[in-house]
Amino acid sequence: MKMTSVATTGIIAALAFLMMQLPSRAGSQSAPPLAATTIPTAQLMQPEELKLLLNGAAANRPLILQVGSRIMYDQSHIPGSEFAGPGSRDEGLSLLRGRVKTLTRGGFIVLYCGCCPWNRCPNVGGAYRTFHDMGFTNVKVLYIADNFGTDWANKGYPVAH
Amino acid sequence: MLLSAAIGANGQTGGTQSLLNHTAPEFVRRDLAGRSMSLARLKGKIVLLNFWATWCAPCQIEMPMFACWQRHYGPQGLAVVGISMDDDVAPVRTVMRKLRIDYPVAMGDAALGRRYGDVLALPSTLLIDRNGIVRAEFEGEADLSKIEAALKNLLAGR
């Protein structure tokens, strides 16, 4: 059996094929998702910081919006957060705009996803840009380094189902 | 990286739960080709169960390799099964066509994710032995050579 060569050849073929395919992946997107790395560092919030806010006075709590997939939200999400539509898709961003269009532009809002490692997340970049373009001035994005499980739920931070 | 397990400490249940050395939860689904599939029916085979989504770039690096393994190790008893955690089926079909994925893929949902200890990271891959016991778990951008090594051990009965 040529196991090693199967693996090596397969990986090279897979990577080459993926590089050809990724720009148009998922089909339903009109443009490649905006990377999370486009979000200014000053607008990021660490999980610990949000956890402290959740434990604090209700008046200081932000509106928390999950901008990832519905299935991931339904499995487990931050208590009090709302599903607002995936930021990588036009229909998700439309849902998001509809949810917040009547809100005061200075309102405290935290976005999060956690589907993927930060630099791979297809959702938060577009969602943040949407808020920015709508004139919101107090929007933070939860910095989830790896995924919602590792960086939130598995730390014992509160979740709802 | 191997999946970690933890319990939430704030009253509400938290973290992902490891299924390592536990019986893989049974499920019955229709794959995207309309065929019925269930874990019970795969008893006697080594099952590579992969949770993925179209918006997950690392998932799409792995999947062509899984298809390759299905062809190569299938005669030894491997059955690759994909569960898409997408909200809609249309992009799933598109990606499967583009990546030429020919192993069975079914749509997942939150209930299935919860039965599997909360699938809060993608990709998530489980290797299930011929008796239906989870023998390895991989989460995130796993090293494919490690998955293949674990797979080969299981196929060899080790």
Coordinates of C-alpha atoms in Angstrom, one line a residue:
Chain A
M1 CA 0.0 0.0 0.0
K2 CA 1.3 3.4 -0.9
M3 CA -0.3 5.3 2.0
T4 CA 2.1 8.2 2.2
S5 CA 1.9 8.9 -1.5
V6 CA -1.9 8.7 -1.4
A7 CA -1.9 11.3 1.3
T8 CA 0.7 13.6 -0.3
T9 CA -0.8 13.4 -3.8
G10 CA -4.2 13.9 -2.4
I11 CA -3.4 16.9 -0.3
I12 CA -1.6 18.6 -3.2
A13 CA -4.5 17.9 -5.5
A14 CA -7.0 19.0 -2.9
L15 CA -5.2 22.3 -2.2
A16 CA -4.7 23.0 -5.9
F17 CA -8.4 22.3 -6.6
L18 CA -9.5 24.4 -3.6
M19 CA -7.4 27.4 -4.7
M20 CA -9.2 27.3 -8.0
Q21 CA -12.6 27.0 -6.4
L22 CA -12.6 29.2 -3.4
P23 CA -13.2 32.6 -5.0
S24 CA -16.6 31.5 -6.2
R25 CA -17.5 29.1 -3.4
A26 CA -21.0 28.8 -2.0
G27 CA -22.5 30.3 -5.1
S28 CA -25.0 32.5 -3.3
Q29 CA -22.6 35.3 -2.5
S30 CA -22.3 38.2 -4.8
A31 CA -18.8 39.1 -3.7
P32 CA -16.1 37.4 -1.5
P33 CA -16.8 38.0 2.2
L34 CA -15.0 40.8 3.8
A35 CA -12.3 39.4 6.1
A36 CA -12.5 39.8 9.8
T37 CA -9.0 41.3 9.7
T38 CA -10.4 44.4 8.1
I39 CA -12.1 45.4 11.4
P40 CA -10.1 48.0 13.3
T41 CA -8.3 46.6 16.3
A42 CA -9.9 49.3 18.5
Q43 CA -13.3 47.9 17.7
L44 CA -12.6 44.4 19.0
M45 CA -13.8 43.1 22.3
Q46 CA -12.2 40.2 24.2
P47 CA -14.6 37.4 25.4
E48 CA -13.6 38.1 29.0
E49 CA -14.7 41.7 28.7
L50 CA -18.1 40.7 27.3
K51 CA -18.6 38.1 30.0
L52 CA -18.0 40.8 32.7
L53 CA -20.6 43.0 31.0
L54 CA -23.1 40.2 31.0
N55 CA -22.5 39.8 34.7
G56 CA -22.9 43.5 35.4
A57 CA -25.8 45.9 35.4
A58 CA -28.4 45.3 32.8
A59 CA -28.3 49.0 31.8
N60 CA -24.7 48.5 30.6
R61 CA -25.3 45.5 28.5
P62 CA -25.0 45.9 24.8
L63 CA -27.3 44.5 22.2
I64 CA -25.6 41.3 21.1
L65 CA -26.1 40.0 17.6
Q66 CA -24.9 36.7 16.2
V67 CA -24.0 37.2 12.6
G68 CA -23.1 33.6 11.8
S69 CA -25.3 30.6 10.8
R70 CA -28.7 29.8 12.2
I71 CA -27.8 26.2 13.1
M72 CA -24.8 27.3 15.1
Y73 CA -26.9 29.9 16.9
D74 CA -29.6 27.4 17.7
Q75 CA -27.1 24.9 19.1
S76 CA -25.6 27.4 21.5
H77 CA -25.4 31.2 21.8
I78 CA -24.6 34.0 24.2
P79 CA -27.6 34.5 26.5
G80 CA -29.7 37.5 25.3
S81 CA -28.1 37.5 21.9
E82 CA -30.2 37.5 18.8
F83 CA -29.6 35.8 15.5
A84 CA -29.2 38.5 12.9
G85 CA -28.3 36.7 9.7
P86 CA -24.9 35.5 8.3
G87 CA -22.7 38.5 7.4
S88 CA -21.2 36.7 4.5
R89 CA -24.4 36.7 2.5
D90 CA -26.5 39.4 1.0
E91 CA -29.6 38.0 2.5
G92 CA -28.0 37.9 5.9
L93 CA -26.9 41.5 5.7
S94 CA -30.4 42.5 4.6
L95 CA -31.8 40.8 7.7
L96 CA -29.2 42.6 9.8
R97 CA -30.0 46.0 8.3
G98 CA -33.7 45.4 8.9
R99 CA -33.1 44.5 12.6
V100 CA -31.1 47.6 13.4
K101 CA -32.4 50.3 11.0
T102 CA -34.5 52.0 13.7
L103 CA -31.9 51.9 16.5
T104 CA -30.1 54.9 17.7
R105 CA -26.7 55.2 15.9
G106 CA -24.8 55.6 19.2
G107 CA -26.2 52.4 20.7
F108 CA -23.8 49.9 22.2
I109 CA -23.8 46.8 20.0
V110 CA -21.6 43.7 20.0
L111 CA -21.4 41.4 17.0
Y112 CA -20.1 37.9 17.1
C113 CA -19.8 34.8 15.0
G114 CA -17.3 32.1 16.2
C115 CA -17.8 29.7 13.3
C116 CA -14.2 29.7 12.4
P117 CA -10.8 30.9 13.4
W118 CA -10.7 34.7 13.4
N119 CA -8.8 35.2 10.2
R120 CA -11.1 32.7 8.4
C121 CA -14.4 34.0 9.6
P122 CA -16.5 35.1 6.6
N123 CA -19.2 36.8 8.6
V124 CA -18.0 39.5 11.0
G125 CA -16.2 41.7 8.5
G126 CA -19.2 42.3 6.3
A127 CA -21.5 42.7 9.3
Y128 CA -19.2 45.3 10.9
R129 CA -18.8 47.2 7.6
T130 CA -22.6 47.3 7.3
F131 CA -22.9 48.9 10.7
H132 CA -20.1 51.3 9.9
D133 CA -21.8 52.3 6.6
M134 CA -25.1 52.8 8.4
G135 CA -23.5 55.3 10.7
F136 CA -23.3 53.3 13.9
T137 CA -20.6 54.6 16.1
N138 CA -20.4 52.2 19.1
V139 CA -20.1 48.8 17.6
K140 CA -17.7 46.2 18.9
V141 CA -16.9 42.8 17.5
L142 CA -16.2 39.9 19.8
Y143 CA -12.7 38.6 19.1
I144 CA -13.1 34.8 18.9
A145 CA -9.7 33.4 18.1
D146 CA -10.6 29.9 17.2
N147 CA -14.4 29.2 17.5
F148 CA -17.3 29.7 19.8
G149 CA -16.8 26.4 21.5
T150 CA -13.2 26.9 22.4
D151 CA -13.2 30.6 23.2
W152 CA -16.5 30.9 24.9
A153 CA -18.5 27.8 25.8
N154 CA -15.6 25.7 26.9
K155 CA -14.4 28.4 29.1
G156 CA -17.5 28.1 31.2
Y157 CA -18.9 31.4 30.0
P158 CA -22.7 31.5 29.9
V159 CA -24.6 30.0 27.0
A160 CA -28.2 29.5 26.0
H161 CA -29.8 26.9 23.7
Chain B
M1 CA -6.3 19.3 17.3
L2 CA -8.2 16.9 19.4
L3 CA -11.6 18.1 20.6
S4 CA -11.6 19.3 24.2
A5 CA -14.4 18.7 26.6
A6 CA -15.6 21.1 29.3
I7 CA -18.6 21.8 31.4
G8 CA -20.0 25.3 31.8
A9 CA -19.7 26.8 35.2
N10 CA -22.3 29.5 35.2
G11 CA -25.5 27.7 35.8
Q12 CA -26.3 27.0 32.2
T13 CA -24.7 24.2 30.4
G14 CA -21.7 25.2 28.5
G15 CA -19.0 23.7 26.4
T16 CA -18.7 20.9 23.9
Q17 CA -18.9 17.4 25.2
S18 CA -16.4 14.8 24.1
L19 CA -17.9 11.5 22.8
L20 CA -14.5 9.8 22.8
N21 CA -15.0 6.1 23.7
H22 CA -18.7 6.5 23.7
T23 CA -21.2 5.1 21.3
A24 CA -21.8 7.5 18.5
P25 CA -25.4 8.8 18.6
E26 CA -27.6 7.2 16.0
F27 CA -29.2 9.3 13.4
V28 CA -31.3 8.6 10.3
R29 CA -31.2 11.2 7.5
R30 CA -31.7 11.4 3.8
D31 CA -28.6 12.4 1.9
L32 CA -28.6 15.0 -0.8
A33 CA -29.2 12.3 -3.4
G34 CA -32.4 11.2 -1.5
R35 CA -30.9 8.0 -0.1
S36 CA -31.7 7.0 3.4
M37 CA -28.7 6.7 5.6
S38 CA -28.1 5.8 9.2
L39 CA -25.2 5.0 11.5
A40 CA -26.7 1.7 12.5
R41 CA -26.6 0.6 8.9
L42 CA -22.9 1.3 8.8
K43 CA -22.0 -1.0 11.7
G44 CA -19.1 -3.2 10.7
K45 CA -17.5 -0.3 8.9
I46 CA -15.1 2.4 10.0
V47 CA -17.0 5.6 9.7
L48 CA -15.4 9.0 9.2
L49 CA -18.2 11.4 10.2
N50 CA -17.4 15.0 9.1
F51 CA -19.4 18.1 10.1
W52 CA -18.8 20.9 7.7
A53 CA -20.3 24.0 6.1
T54 CA -19.9 25.8 2.8
W55 CA -18.7 29.0 4.6
C56 CA -15.9 27.0 6.4
A57 CA -12.8 27.3 4.3
P58 CA -10.8 24.6 6.2
C59 CA -13.7 22.2 5.6
Q60 CA -13.3 22.5 1.9
I61 CA -9.6 21.8 2.1
E62 CA -10.3 18.5 3.8
M63 CA -13.3 17.2 1.8
P64 CA -11.5 16.4 -1.4
M65 CA -9.1 14.3 0.7
F66 CA -11.9 12.5 2.4
A67 CA -13.3 11.7 -1.1
C68 CA -9.9 10.4 -2.0
W69 CA -9.8 8.2 1.1
Q70 CA -13.2 6.9 0.4
R71 CA -12.0 5.6 -2.9
H72 CA -8.8 4.3 -1.5
Y73 CA -9.8 2.8 1.8
G74 CA -13.4 2.0 1.0
P75 CA -12.6 -1.6 0.0
Q76 CA -11.1 -2.0 3.5
G77 CA -14.3 -0.9 5.2
L78 CA -14.2 2.9 5.3
A79 CA -17.4 4.8 5.0
V80 CA -17.2 8.6 4.8
V81 CA -20.3 10.5 5.8
G82 CA -20.7 14.3 5.6
I83 CA -23.1 16.4 7.6
S84 CA -23.5 19.9 6.4
M85 CA -24.3 22.5 9.1
D86 CA -25.4 25.0 6.5
D87 CA -28.8 26.7 6.9
D88 CA -29.7 26.1 3.3
V89 CA -29.2 23.2 0.9
A90 CA -28.5 25.2 -2.3
P91 CA -24.9 26.2 -1.5
V92 CA -24.2 22.7 -0.2
R93 CA -25.1 21.2 -3.6
T94 CA -23.0 23.9 -5.3
V95 CA -19.9 23.2 -3.2
M96 CA -20.3 19.4 -3.5
R97 CA -20.4 19.7 -7.2
K98 CA -17.4 22.0 -7.4
L99 CA -15.3 19.8 -5.0
R100 CA -16.6 16.6 -6.7
I101 CA -17.7 15.1 -3.4
D102 CA -19.2 11.8 -4.1
Y103 CA -19.6 10.3 -0.6
P104 CA -23.0 10.7 1.1
V105 CA -23.8 14.1 2.6
A106 CA -26.9 15.0 4.6
M107 CA -28.1 18.3 6.1
G108 CA -27.6 18.6 9.8
D109 CA -29.4 20.7 12.3
A110 CA -29.0 22.1 15.9
A111 CA -30.6 18.9 17.4
L112 CA -28.1 16.7 15.7
G113 CA -25.3 19.0 16.7
R114 CA -26.4 18.9 20.3
R115 CA -26.6 15.1 20.2
Y116 CA -23.0 15.1 19.2
G117 CA -22.0 17.2 22.2
D118 CA -22.5 20.6 20.5
V119 CA -20.7 21.0 17.2
L120 CA -19.5 24.5 17.8
A121 CA -16.4 24.4 15.6
L122 CA -16.1 23.4 12.0
P123 CA -14.8 21.2 10.6
S124 CA -15.4 18.5 13.3
T125 CA -14.5 15.0 12.4
L126 CA -15.1 11.8 14.3
L127 CA -13.7 8.4 13.6
I128 CA -16.1 5.6 14.6
D129 CA -15.0 2.0 14.9
R130 CA -16.7 -1.1 13.5
N131 CA -18.8 -1.4 16.7
G132 CA -20.1 2.2 16.6
I133 CA -17.7 3.6 19.2
V134 CA -16.1 7.0 18.7
R135 CA -12.3 6.4 18.7
A136 CA -11.0 9.8 17.7
E137 CA -12.2 13.4 17.4
F138 CA -10.7 16.2 15.5
E139 CA -11.7 19.8 15.5
G140 CA -10.8 22.8 13.4
E141 CA -7.9 22.9 11.0
A142 CA -6.7 19.4 11.8
D143 CA -3.6 17.8 10.5
L144 CA -4.8 15.5 7.7
S145 CA -1.9 13.1 8.2
K146 CA -3.0 12.6 11.8
I147 CA -6.5 11.8 10.8
E148 CA -5.3 9.4 8.2
A149 CA -2.9 7.7 10.7
A150 CA -5.8 7.2 13.1
L151 CA -8.0 5.9 10.3
K152 CA -5.4 3.4 9.2
N153 CA -5.0 2.1 12.8
L154 CA -8.7 1.6 13.0
L155 CA -8.9 -0.1 9.6
A156 CA -6.1 -2.4 10.7
G157 CA -8.0 -3.3 13.9
R158 CA -5.6 -1.5 16.2

